[in-house]
Amino acid sequence: MTNHVAKENGQTKESSKFFNLKEMPHIVKALDRNQKFHSDILQAIGNTPLVKLTRIPKSEGIKCEMYAKCEFLNPGGSVKDRIAHRMVLDAEERGVLKPGKSVIIEPTSGNTGIGLALAAAVKGYRCIIVLPEKMSDEKVNTLLALGAEIVRTPTEAPSESPESNISVAHRMATEIPDAVVLDQYNNPCNPLAHYDGTAEEILWSLDDAVDMVVLGTGTSGTVSGVAHKVKERCPRCVVVGVDPYGSILAQPEELNQSDVQTYEVEGIGYDFLPRTLDRTVIDKWVKTDDAVSLPMAQRLIKEEGLLCGGSSGSAMWGALQAARELKEGQKCVVLLPDNIRNYMTKFISDPWMEARHFQPVVDKKIWWWDTPVSEELAAPVGSVPLGSSPAQALAALAPAAPLLTVLADDGSIAGVFTADNARRRLANLSGSTSEDLEKFIVKKFYKVDLAENPTLGLVSRILDIAPFVVVVKKDTVSNVQKAVGVITSSDLLGHISKAQYKNGTN
Ligand code: PMP
């Protein structure tokens, strides 16, 4: 536009010229003179920035200085790139992993898988990653993009059961020629990568003057490796482990079945003690849950500009509890393990947070938004017992119905059966209709309980991210949640337009 005007006038106007960059005020950062380029992306793992936190500690009344170790800036997006690379190098050196021949198989919550798939892509290994259903689709898509093969296992399977990702990976390794499980739960290179790398970097950044380090615990390789090095060089430093309720890492002696609960935060917490955990070097434990972790991860993003994941929120929340005892001038480091990318459709999405009651439903100020869901709104839904075959369930699924509920013996909903999921199982997981129906059902689906007075607004928010919402009601005698029906977008639209007509509202 400006160029056009300039030509018409027959002279060049100042505003149409490119900027005189040479004459402008310059802000030039000191160059890293050590490294001009990397021979491959694996060489860029580690040396992550340590960033001083400004807004959150201040608003929480913390007196000490707080720093974030930004592990989410590793090339694969997490702290686990470090151990993946280290385990591969070690296994190659020992001759266990043979370039061009070996197949890497690993059970993981995703990030070690991404680190291994990254190393496998660069080095040309076949890589099979076995991960529980709970882990995000974003992780799966990243793994697939890196050329890894994926096997999913049920989230609720206890680690020692044959269905767990750990058992499945080890079983597959006996069946696939030249398969190697590097085994992050037992491999000394897991804590060693942090002893040699992560901890050295933290200590160097703060001139060995660290008063507290706070880390989430999964395999616990990060906390154990960091703690061992920090205690050698800075014995007064307090090491804090952060563990979700539902995990036994913090207090194994208190394990009992009623404590076991599931949680949304990925990558931390286990139902067994990995060999890579050394509890003797952990001075304090803080227990966390989703309700505090996920909003804190959102705050790290919004208030500090740190594009991290859910377990970073757990670590930060734990750090805020523990750092209260530190005084002005003391230094607390919190490690942020992974990247926002893994959770774009999860805690980063407001409807996802609202559907799980982690934050209030947004107020849209629309006339029907706060109307309670009524029983009549839910379209009737068919059901089959869990003992049915997939073929029986398929036959029972009416052409227009989005789903069937699959009922356990006590009448509770074991899961839902949808044509979409059945097709996916048959197409992608080489499943067969002779398998148990349980393998074909979706256990995690969106539901609203009439006893909790859900609103049409909540249902609409859920329909932003899911094709249907199952309406349930708790049976007062048996205390079991029973299905009342299902709501889709067309059910909701029909209901609203009928109400509009009746009320004369528009
Ligand atoms: N956060 C996330 C997101 C992770 O993937 C992991 C690794 N499982 C951790 C924290 C915990 O790290 P570690 O396994 O070293 O305890």
Short mmCIF file of C-alpha atoms and ligand atoms in Angstrom, two decimals:
data_model
loop_
_atom_site.label_atom_id
_atom_site.label_comp_id
_atom_site.label_asym_id
_atom_site.label_seq_id
_atom_site.Cartn_x
_atom_site.Cartn_y
_atom_site.Cartn_z
CA MET A 1 0.00 0.00 0.00
CA THR A 2 2.73 2.47 1.03
CA ASN A 3 4.88 1.47 -1.95
CA HIS A 4 1.95 2.18 -4.30
CA VAL A 5 1.48 5.70 -2.85
CA ALA A 6 5.22 6.31 -3.08
CA LYS A 7 5.26 5.45 -6.81
CA GLU A 8 2.26 7.67 -7.57
CA ASN A 9 4.01 10.67 -6.06
CA GLY A 10 7.11 9.92 -8.08
CA GLN A 11 9.31 9.99 -4.99
CA THR A 12 10.32 7.61 -2.27
CA LYS A 13 8.73 8.28 1.09
CA GLU A 14 10.67 7.55 4.32
CA SER A 15 7.96 5.13 5.55
CA SER A 16 8.30 2.86 2.52
CA LYS A 17 12.00 2.11 3.05
CA PHE A 18 13.29 -0.88 5.02
CA PHE A 19 14.69 0.01 8.47
CA ASN A 20 18.27 1.03 8.96
CA LEU A 21 19.12 -1.84 11.30
CA LYS A 22 22.76 -0.89 11.66
CA GLU A 23 21.93 2.50 13.14
CA MET A 24 19.26 1.30 15.59
CA PRO A 25 19.87 0.81 19.36
CA HIS A 26 21.18 -2.73 19.79
CA ILE A 27 20.68 -5.32 22.54
CA VAL A 28 23.27 -8.02 21.94
CA LYS A 29 23.48 -10.98 24.30
CA ALA A 30 26.84 -12.55 24.98
CA LEU A 31 27.30 -15.45 22.58
CA ASP A 32 27.82 -18.97 23.82
CA ARG A 33 31.36 -19.34 22.49
CA ASN A 34 31.55 -23.02 23.43
CA GLN A 35 29.23 -24.45 20.82
CA LYS A 36 28.86 -23.22 17.25
CA PHE A 37 26.59 -26.05 16.18
CA HIS A 38 25.59 -29.52 17.33
CA SER A 39 26.47 -32.66 15.38
CA ASP A 40 22.90 -33.90 15.95
CA ILE A 41 19.89 -32.90 18.06
CA LEU A 42 20.83 -35.31 20.88
CA GLN A 43 23.83 -33.09 21.65
CA ALA A 44 21.38 -30.28 22.47
CA ILE A 45 19.93 -32.25 25.42
CA GLY A 46 20.60 -30.65 28.83
CA ASN A 47 22.11 -27.28 29.70
CA THR A 48 18.58 -26.04 30.21
CA PRO A 49 18.02 -22.51 31.58
CA LEU A 50 17.55 -21.77 35.27
CA VAL A 51 14.99 -18.97 35.46
CA LYS A 52 14.22 -16.80 38.48
CA LEU A 53 10.53 -16.82 39.36
CA THR A 54 9.12 -13.38 39.93
CA ARG A 55 5.36 -13.09 40.26
CA ILE A 56 4.13 -16.32 41.87
CA PRO A 57 6.52 -16.42 44.87
CA LYS A 58 5.81 -12.74 45.56
CA SER A 59 2.05 -13.14 45.43
CA GLU A 60 2.32 -16.20 47.72
CA GLY A 61 4.37 -14.31 50.32
CA ILE A 62 7.53 -16.41 49.82
CA LYS A 63 10.64 -14.72 51.23
CA CYS A 64 13.40 -16.77 49.63
CA GLU A 65 14.48 -16.64 45.98
CA MET A 66 12.85 -19.25 43.75
CA TYR A 67 14.28 -20.58 40.52
CA ALA A 68 12.77 -22.89 37.87
CA LYS A 69 14.97 -25.46 36.14
CA CYS A 70 13.33 -25.44 32.71
CA GLU A 71 13.60 -29.08 31.67
CA PHE A 72 10.63 -28.57 29.35
CA LEU A 73 13.06 -26.84 26.98
CA ASN A 74 14.90 -30.07 26.14
CA PRO A 75 14.65 -31.05 22.44
CA GLY A 76 12.03 -33.78 23.03
CA GLY A 77 10.16 -31.54 25.46
CA SER A 78 11.09 -33.13 28.79
CA VAL A 79 13.67 -33.96 31.45
CA LYS A 80 13.51 -37.57 30.27
CA ASP A 81 15.51 -36.82 27.11
CA ARG A 82 18.54 -36.85 29.39
CA ILE A 83 18.11 -40.41 30.65
CA ALA A 84 16.92 -41.77 27.30
CA HIS A 85 20.11 -40.57 25.58
CA ARG A 86 22.29 -41.73 28.47
CA MET A 87 20.74 -45.23 28.57
CA VAL A 88 21.18 -45.60 24.80
CA LEU A 89 24.84 -44.49 24.89
CA ASP A 90 25.56 -46.85 27.79
CA ALA A 91 23.84 -49.84 26.16
CA GLU A 92 25.68 -49.19 22.90
CA GLU A 93 28.98 -49.05 24.73
CA ARG A 94 28.26 -52.33 26.51
CA GLY A 95 27.31 -53.92 23.18
CA VAL A 96 23.76 -54.61 24.40
CA LEU A 97 22.28 -52.25 21.82
CA LYS A 98 23.54 -52.94 18.32
CA PRO A 99 23.07 -50.15 15.77
CA GLY A 100 21.06 -51.28 12.76
CA LYS A 101 19.88 -54.46 14.55
CA SER A 102 18.42 -53.95 18.01
CA VAL A 103 14.81 -53.00 18.70
CA ILE A 104 14.22 -50.64 21.65
CA ILE A 105 11.11 -51.49 23.71
CA GLU A 106 10.25 -49.41 26.77
CA PRO A 107 7.33 -49.09 29.20
CA THR A 108 6.88 -45.40 29.99
CA SER A 109 4.38 -42.69 30.87
CA GLY A 110 5.39 -41.12 27.56
CA ASN A 111 8.28 -38.75 28.04
CA THR A 112 11.01 -41.39 28.31
CA GLY A 113 9.36 -42.86 25.23
CA ILE A 114 9.67 -39.55 23.38
CA GLY A 115 13.33 -39.27 24.46
CA LEU A 116 14.04 -42.82 23.27
CA ALA A 117 12.09 -42.33 20.03
CA LEU A 118 14.16 -39.17 19.43
CA ALA A 119 17.41 -41.09 19.96
CA ALA A 120 16.07 -43.99 17.86
CA ALA A 121 15.12 -41.61 15.02
CA VAL A 122 18.58 -40.01 14.99
CA LYS A 123 20.42 -43.33 15.31
CA GLY A 124 18.12 -45.47 13.16
CA TYR A 125 16.70 -47.96 15.69
CA ARG A 126 13.21 -49.46 15.57
CA CYS A 127 11.42 -48.30 18.73
CA ILE A 128 8.29 -49.68 20.42
CA ILE A 129 6.75 -47.68 23.27
CA VAL A 130 4.29 -49.28 25.71
CA LEU A 131 2.24 -46.69 27.56
CA PRO A 132 -0.96 -46.61 29.63
CA GLU A 133 -4.21 -45.33 28.09
CA LYS A 134 -4.22 -42.34 30.47
CA MET A 135 -1.31 -40.66 28.73
CA SER A 136 -2.22 -37.85 26.36
CA ASP A 137 -2.90 -38.19 22.63
CA GLU A 138 -0.38 -35.40 22.16
CA LYS A 139 2.37 -37.69 23.49
CA VAL A 140 1.14 -40.49 21.23
CA ASN A 141 1.13 -38.24 18.16
CA THR A 142 4.65 -37.00 18.95
CA LEU A 143 5.83 -40.60 19.30
CA LEU A 144 4.19 -41.57 16.01
CA ALA A 145 5.73 -38.55 14.27
CA LEU A 146 9.13 -39.71 15.51
CA GLY A 147 8.46 -43.10 13.89
CA ALA A 148 7.86 -45.09 17.09
CA GLU A 149 5.32 -47.90 17.29
CA ILE A 150 2.82 -47.66 20.14
CA VAL A 151 1.14 -50.23 22.37
CA ARG A 152 -1.47 -48.97 24.86
CA THR A 153 -2.29 -50.71 28.15
CA PRO A 154 -5.09 -50.18 30.71
CA THR A 155 -4.28 -47.33 33.11
CA GLU A 156 -5.81 -49.13 36.06
CA ALA A 157 -3.70 -52.31 35.64
CA PRO A 158 -1.43 -52.67 38.72
CA SER A 159 2.28 -52.64 37.79
CA GLU A 160 2.79 -56.31 38.64
CA SER A 161 -0.27 -57.49 36.65
CA PRO A 162 0.25 -59.10 33.21
CA GLU A 163 -1.71 -56.23 31.58
CA SER A 164 0.51 -53.40 32.89
CA ASN A 165 2.75 -51.51 30.50
CA ILE A 166 5.81 -52.86 32.34
CA SER A 167 4.73 -56.53 32.02
CA VAL A 168 3.62 -56.10 28.40
CA ALA A 169 6.95 -54.49 27.39
CA HIS A 170 9.00 -57.27 29.02
CA ARG A 171 6.79 -59.94 27.46
CA MET A 172 7.14 -58.39 24.00
CA ALA A 173 10.90 -58.26 24.48
CA THR A 174 10.96 -62.07 24.79
CA GLU A 175 8.94 -62.43 21.60
CA ILE A 176 10.65 -59.90 19.29
CA PRO A 177 14.14 -60.83 18.05
CA ASP A 178 16.95 -58.45 19.14
CA ALA A 179 14.62 -56.53 21.44
CA VAL A 180 16.18 -54.61 24.32
CA VAL A 181 14.35 -53.07 27.30
CA LEU A 182 16.63 -50.34 28.67
CA ASP A 183 14.39 -50.36 31.76
CA GLN A 184 14.35 -46.88 33.26
CA TYR A 185 13.06 -48.29 36.57
CA ASN A 186 16.23 -50.32 37.20
CA ASN A 187 18.86 -48.66 35.02
CA PRO A 188 21.57 -46.74 36.96
CA CYS A 189 21.98 -44.43 33.96
CA ASN A 190 18.61 -42.91 34.93
CA PRO A 191 19.79 -41.28 38.20
CA LEU A 192 23.34 -40.98 36.80
CA ALA A 193 22.20 -38.67 33.99
CA HIS A 194 20.89 -36.27 36.66
CA TYR A 195 23.88 -36.75 38.98
CA ASP A 196 26.24 -35.85 36.14
CA GLY A 197 24.00 -33.38 34.31
CA THR A 198 20.94 -31.77 35.89
CA ALA A 199 22.49 -31.38 39.37
CA GLU A 200 25.85 -30.10 38.05
CA GLU A 201 24.02 -27.46 36.04
CA ILE A 202 21.91 -26.30 39.01
CA LEU A 203 24.97 -26.12 41.28
CA TRP A 204 27.01 -24.26 38.66
CA SER A 205 24.19 -21.74 38.08
CA LEU A 206 23.95 -20.90 41.79
CA ASP A 207 27.65 -21.23 42.70
CA ASP A 208 26.92 -24.28 44.87
CA ALA A 209 24.69 -22.22 47.19
CA VAL A 210 21.36 -24.05 47.04
CA ASP A 211 19.14 -24.29 50.12
CA MET A 212 16.33 -26.42 48.73
CA VAL A 213 15.57 -28.45 45.60
CA VAL A 214 12.01 -29.60 44.87
CA LEU A 215 11.26 -32.35 42.36
CA GLY A 216 8.29 -34.51 41.36
CA THR A 217 8.79 -38.26 41.63
CA GLY A 218 8.04 -40.95 39.04
CA THR A 219 10.86 -43.43 38.50
CA SER A 220 12.46 -40.98 40.94
CA GLY A 221 15.68 -41.05 38.94
CA THR A 222 15.63 -37.24 38.72
CA VAL A 223 15.19 -36.62 42.45
CA SER A 224 17.60 -39.40 43.50
CA GLY A 225 20.37 -38.44 41.05
CA VAL A 226 20.07 -34.72 41.79
CA ALA A 227 19.93 -35.35 45.56
CA HIS A 228 23.08 -37.48 45.63
CA LYS A 229 25.16 -34.82 43.85
CA VAL A 230 23.65 -31.88 45.73
CA LYS A 231 24.26 -33.54 49.11
CA GLU A 232 27.92 -34.11 48.25
CA ARG A 233 28.51 -30.51 47.28
CA CYS A 234 26.01 -28.64 49.39
CA PRO A 235 25.15 -30.82 52.43
CA ARG A 236 22.77 -28.30 54.02
CA CYS A 237 20.45 -28.38 50.97
CA VAL A 238 16.99 -29.79 51.73
CA VAL A 239 15.68 -32.23 49.10
CA VAL A 240 11.89 -32.29 48.71
CA GLY A 241 10.04 -35.02 46.80
CA VAL A 242 6.57 -34.28 45.43
CA ASP A 243 4.22 -37.25 45.11
CA PRO A 244 0.51 -37.37 44.18
CA TYR A 245 -2.13 -38.86 46.48
CA GLY A 246 -2.76 -42.33 45.08
CA SER A 247 0.97 -43.09 44.80
CA ILE A 248 3.07 -44.97 47.34
CA LEU A 249 6.47 -43.40 46.62
CA ALA A 250 6.29 -41.05 49.60
CA GLN A 251 4.86 -43.46 52.16
CA PRO A 252 5.06 -47.05 51.03
CA GLU A 253 4.49 -48.34 54.54
CA GLU A 254 1.01 -46.84 54.56
CA LEU A 255 -0.17 -48.49 51.36
CA ASN A 256 -3.64 -49.84 51.51
CA GLN A 257 -6.15 -50.32 48.76
CA SER A 258 -8.46 -47.51 49.90
CA ASP A 259 -5.59 -45.02 49.34
CA VAL A 260 -5.30 -45.97 45.71
CA GLN A 261 -6.92 -43.33 43.55
CA THR A 262 -6.43 -42.20 39.99
CA TYR A 263 -5.31 -38.75 39.02
CA GLU A 264 -4.91 -36.72 35.85
CA VAL A 265 -1.36 -35.39 36.31
CA GLU A 266 0.94 -37.50 34.13
CA GLY A 267 4.43 -38.78 34.85
CA ILE A 268 4.54 -38.80 38.66
CA GLY A 269 3.49 -41.40 41.24
CA TYR A 270 3.67 -45.20 41.24
CA ASP A 271 2.21 -48.20 43.01
CA PHE A 272 5.64 -49.79 43.53
CA LEU A 273 9.13 -48.64 44.56
CA PRO A 274 11.46 -48.45 41.55
CA ARG A 275 15.12 -49.34 42.13
CA THR A 276 15.92 -45.85 40.80
CA LEU A 277 14.38 -44.30 43.95
CA ASP A 278 16.64 -43.71 46.95
CA ARG A 279 14.37 -42.55 49.76
CA THR A 280 17.33 -42.00 52.09
CA VAL A 281 18.38 -38.82 50.25
CA ILE A 282 14.90 -37.26 50.27
CA ASP A 283 14.43 -35.09 53.36
CA LYS A 284 10.77 -34.16 52.94
CA TRP A 285 7.76 -35.26 50.97
CA VAL A 286 4.80 -33.13 49.88
CA LYS A 287 1.64 -34.87 48.67
CA THR A 288 -0.35 -33.18 45.88
CA ASP A 289 -3.56 -33.67 43.94
CA ASP A 290 -4.95 -32.54 40.58
CA ALA A 291 -7.01 -29.75 42.10
CA VAL A 292 -3.89 -27.88 43.25
CA SER A 293 -1.44 -29.05 40.56
CA LEU A 294 -3.30 -28.19 37.37
CA PRO A 295 -4.28 -24.61 38.31
CA MET A 296 -0.67 -24.07 39.46
CA ALA A 297 0.62 -25.27 36.07
CA GLN A 298 -1.76 -22.77 34.46
CA ARG A 299 -0.32 -20.05 36.72
CA LEU A 300 3.27 -20.94 35.76
CA ILE A 301 2.23 -20.43 32.15
CA LYS A 302 0.12 -17.30 32.66
CA GLU A 303 2.13 -15.48 35.32
CA GLU A 304 5.69 -16.60 34.62
CA GLY A 305 5.50 -17.40 30.88
CA LEU A 306 6.81 -20.94 31.42
CA LEU A 307 5.15 -23.27 28.90
CA CYS A 308 5.21 -26.36 31.11
CA GLY A 309 3.02 -29.40 31.90
CA GLY A 310 0.86 -30.63 34.79
CA SER A 311 3.59 -32.22 36.92
CA SER A 312 5.39 -28.87 36.87
CA GLY A 313 2.32 -27.50 38.64
CA SER A 314 2.62 -30.29 41.25
CA ALA A 315 6.31 -29.51 41.79
CA MET A 316 5.65 -25.78 42.03
CA TRP A 317 2.78 -26.24 44.48
CA GLY A 318 4.98 -28.54 46.59
CA ALA A 319 7.81 -25.99 46.39
CA LEU A 320 5.54 -23.20 47.63
CA GLN A 321 4.59 -25.30 50.69
CA ALA A 322 8.19 -26.27 51.48
CA ALA A 323 9.82 -22.89 50.70
CA ARG A 324 7.75 -21.10 53.35
CA GLU A 325 10.36 -22.12 55.90
CA LEU A 326 13.21 -20.46 53.94
CA LYS A 327 14.37 -16.94 54.71
CA GLU A 328 15.23 -13.98 52.56
CA GLY A 329 18.39 -14.57 50.53
CA GLN A 330 18.04 -18.37 50.58
CA LYS A 331 17.54 -20.19 47.28
CA CYS A 332 15.00 -22.82 46.27
CA VAL A 333 15.10 -24.60 42.90
CA VAL A 334 12.00 -26.29 41.47
CA LEU A 335 12.32 -28.58 38.46
CA LEU A 336 9.71 -28.26 35.67
CA PRO A 337 9.80 -31.63 33.88
CA ASP A 338 7.79 -31.32 30.67
CA ASN A 339 6.26 -29.12 28.03
CA ILE A 340 2.79 -27.63 27.40
CA ARG A 341 2.71 -29.51 24.05
CA ASN A 342 1.81 -32.76 25.82
CA TYR A 343 -1.42 -31.28 27.21
CA MET A 344 -2.94 -29.01 24.57
CA THR A 345 -6.26 -30.90 24.69
CA LYS A 346 -6.04 -31.51 28.44
CA PHE A 347 -5.47 -28.97 31.23
CA ILE A 348 -4.71 -26.20 28.74
CA SER A 349 -8.32 -26.48 27.54
CA ASP A 350 -10.86 -24.66 29.73
CA PRO A 351 -13.78 -27.03 28.92
CA TRP A 352 -11.56 -29.98 29.97
CA MET A 353 -10.86 -28.28 33.32
CA GLU A 354 -14.53 -27.33 33.79
CA ALA A 355 -15.82 -30.82 32.96
CA ARG A 356 -13.67 -32.20 35.80
CA HIS A 357 -14.68 -29.46 38.25
CA PHE A 358 -11.10 -28.15 38.45
CA GLN A 359 -12.46 -24.70 37.60
CA PRO A 360 -15.97 -23.16 37.52
CA VAL A 361 -17.97 -23.30 34.29
CA VAL A 362 -17.39 -20.09 32.32
CA ASP A 363 -20.33 -17.68 32.62
CA LYS A 364 -21.60 -17.07 29.08
CA LYS A 365 -24.55 -14.90 30.12
CA ILE A 366 -26.87 -16.81 27.78
CA TRP A 367 -30.47 -17.30 28.96
CA TRP A 368 -30.33 -21.12 29.04
CA TRP A 369 -26.74 -21.43 30.35
CA ASP A 370 -27.56 -21.88 34.06
CA THR A 371 -30.70 -24.00 33.53
CA PRO A 372 -30.38 -27.34 35.38
CA VAL A 373 -30.25 -30.49 33.24
CA SER A 374 -33.57 -32.30 33.47
CA GLU A 375 -34.08 -36.03 33.24
CA GLU A 376 -36.25 -35.59 30.08
CA LEU A 377 -33.41 -33.93 28.20
CA ALA A 378 -31.41 -37.16 28.17
CA ALA A 379 -32.23 -39.45 25.24
CA PRO A 380 -32.71 -43.07 26.34
CA VAL A 381 -29.62 -45.21 25.97
CA GLY A 382 -29.44 -48.99 25.48
CA SER A 383 -27.24 -51.22 27.59
CA VAL A 384 -25.58 -54.65 27.51
CA PRO A 385 -24.01 -56.65 30.35
CA LEU A 386 -20.21 -56.71 30.51
CA GLY A 387 -20.31 -60.47 29.87
CA SER A 388 -21.67 -59.93 26.32
CA SER A 389 -19.51 -60.40 23.24
CA PRO A 390 -18.41 -57.47 21.06
CA ALA A 391 -20.62 -58.90 18.27
CA GLN A 392 -23.66 -58.84 20.61
CA ALA A 393 -22.88 -55.25 21.59
CA LEU A 394 -22.54 -54.24 17.95
CA ALA A 395 -25.90 -55.86 17.16
CA ALA A 396 -27.53 -54.02 20.10
CA LEU A 397 -26.21 -50.63 18.99
CA ALA A 398 -29.10 -48.89 17.23
CA PRO A 399 -28.03 -47.17 13.98
CA ALA A 400 -28.88 -43.70 15.29
CA ALA A 401 -27.59 -44.20 18.84
CA PRO A 402 -24.14 -42.83 19.64
CA LEU A 403 -23.43 -45.46 22.28
CA LEU A 404 -24.48 -48.30 24.55
CA THR A 405 -23.68 -48.42 28.22
CA VAL A 406 -21.94 -51.60 29.34
CA LEU A 407 -23.08 -52.64 32.79
CA ALA A 408 -21.16 -54.44 35.53
CA ASP A 409 -22.93 -57.01 37.72
CA ASP A 410 -24.01 -54.36 40.28
CA GLY A 411 -25.64 -52.24 37.54
CA SER A 412 -22.88 -49.62 37.55
CA ILE A 413 -21.51 -48.42 34.22
CA ALA A 414 -18.29 -50.29 33.42
CA GLY A 415 -17.84 -48.23 30.28
CA VAL A 416 -19.48 -47.24 27.02
CA PHE A 417 -19.47 -49.07 23.71
CA THR A 418 -19.34 -46.92 20.59
CA ALA A 419 -19.02 -47.93 16.95
CA ASP A 420 -16.17 -45.47 16.64
CA ASN A 421 -14.11 -47.03 19.38
CA ALA A 422 -14.88 -50.57 18.22
CA ARG A 423 -13.71 -49.66 14.71
CA ARG A 424 -10.57 -48.07 16.16
CA ARG A 425 -9.75 -51.20 18.16
CA LEU A 426 -10.22 -53.46 15.13
CA ALA A 427 -8.38 -51.14 12.75
CA ASN A 428 -5.48 -49.87 14.83
CA LEU A 429 -4.76 -52.35 17.53
CA SER A 430 -5.16 -55.54 15.52
CA GLY A 431 -8.00 -56.45 17.88
CA SER A 432 -10.53 -59.15 17.11
CA THR A 433 -14.26 -59.49 17.87
CA SER A 434 -13.45 -62.72 19.71
CA GLU A 435 -11.81 -60.67 22.49
CA ASP A 436 -13.65 -59.76 25.70
CA LEU A 437 -16.06 -56.83 25.45
CA GLU A 438 -13.97 -55.10 28.11
CA LYS A 439 -11.23 -54.54 25.52
CA PHE A 440 -13.74 -52.65 23.34
CA ILE A 441 -15.22 -50.27 25.86
CA VAL A 442 -14.26 -46.73 26.73
CA LYS A 443 -13.88 -46.40 30.47
CA LYS A 444 -13.18 -42.68 30.50
CA PHE A 445 -16.18 -40.85 29.13
CA TYR A 446 -17.91 -37.64 30.10
CA LYS A 447 -20.86 -37.88 32.45
CA VAL A 448 -22.94 -35.55 34.57
CA ASP A 449 -24.66 -36.70 37.75
CA LEU A 450 -28.18 -35.29 38.24
CA ALA A 451 -27.51 -35.31 42.01
CA GLU A 452 -24.90 -32.59 41.46
CA ASN A 453 -27.36 -30.26 39.64
CA PRO A 454 -25.39 -29.95 36.39
CA THR A 455 -26.34 -27.05 34.12
CA LEU A 456 -26.93 -26.90 30.36
CA GLY A 457 -23.87 -24.63 30.28
CA LEU A 458 -21.69 -27.42 31.68
CA VAL A 459 -23.14 -29.90 29.18
CA SER A 460 -22.47 -27.44 26.34
CA ARG A 461 -18.86 -27.01 27.48
CA ILE A 462 -18.38 -30.80 27.55
CA LEU A 463 -19.90 -31.07 24.07
CA ASP A 464 -17.17 -28.65 22.93
CA ILE A 465 -14.66 -31.48 23.49
CA ALA A 466 -16.70 -34.71 23.34
CA PRO A 467 -19.43 -36.13 21.06
CA PHE A 468 -21.82 -36.99 23.92
CA VAL A 469 -22.42 -36.67 27.66
CA VAL A 470 -23.88 -39.56 29.64
CA VAL A 471 -26.42 -38.48 32.26
CA VAL A 472 -26.29 -40.56 35.44
CA LYS A 473 -28.15 -40.62 38.74
CA LYS A 474 -27.02 -42.21 41.99
CA ASP A 475 -29.35 -44.99 43.14
CA THR A 476 -30.12 -44.11 46.77
CA VAL A 477 -30.45 -47.75 47.83
CA SER A 478 -27.39 -49.30 46.17
CA ASN A 479 -25.34 -46.07 46.01
CA VAL A 480 -24.45 -47.03 42.42
CA GLN A 481 -24.46 -44.46 39.59
CA LYS A 482 -26.97 -45.64 36.96
CA ALA A 483 -27.34 -44.32 33.41
CA VAL A 484 -30.38 -42.10 32.78
CA GLY A 485 -29.57 -41.35 29.14
CA VAL A 486 -27.28 -39.48 26.82
CA ILE A 487 -27.11 -35.89 25.51
CA THR A 488 -25.62 -34.95 22.15
CA SER A 489 -25.42 -31.48 20.54
CA SER A 490 -28.66 -32.13 18.63
CA ASP A 491 -30.48 -33.15 21.84
CA LEU A 492 -29.30 -29.94 23.51
CA LEU A 493 -30.23 -27.77 20.52
CA GLY A 494 -33.69 -29.38 20.31
CA HIS A 495 -34.25 -28.80 24.02
CA ILE A 496 -33.17 -25.16 23.87
CA SER A 497 -35.28 -24.32 20.83
CA LYS A 498 -38.34 -26.01 22.39
CA ALA A 499 -37.83 -24.04 25.62
CA GLN A 500 -37.33 -20.85 23.58
CA TYR A 501 -40.62 -21.42 21.77
CA LYS A 502 -42.45 -22.13 25.04
CA ASN A 503 -40.99 -19.09 26.84
CA GLY A 504 -41.16 -16.76 23.86
CA THR A 505 -37.48 -16.09 24.57
CA ASN A 506 -35.13 -15.22 21.77
N1 PMP B 1 6.99 -35.31 35.28
C1 PMP B 1 6.78 -35.85 34.09
C2 PMP B 1 5.84 -35.17 33.13
C3 PMP B 1 7.40 -37.06 33.73
O1 PMP B 1 7.15 -37.61 32.52
C4 PMP B 1 8.24 -37.69 34.66
C5 PMP B 1 8.86 -39.02 34.30
N2 PMP B 1 8.03 -40.11 34.59
C6 PMP B 1 8.43 -37.09 35.92
C7 PMP B 1 7.79 -35.88 36.19
C8 PMP B 1 9.24 -37.72 37.03
O2 PMP B 1 10.58 -37.98 36.67
P1 PMP B 1 11.30 -39.24 37.25
O3 PMP B 1 10.83 -40.44 36.48
O4 PMP B 1 12.76 -39.00 37.07
O5 PMP B 1 10.95 -39.34 38.71
#
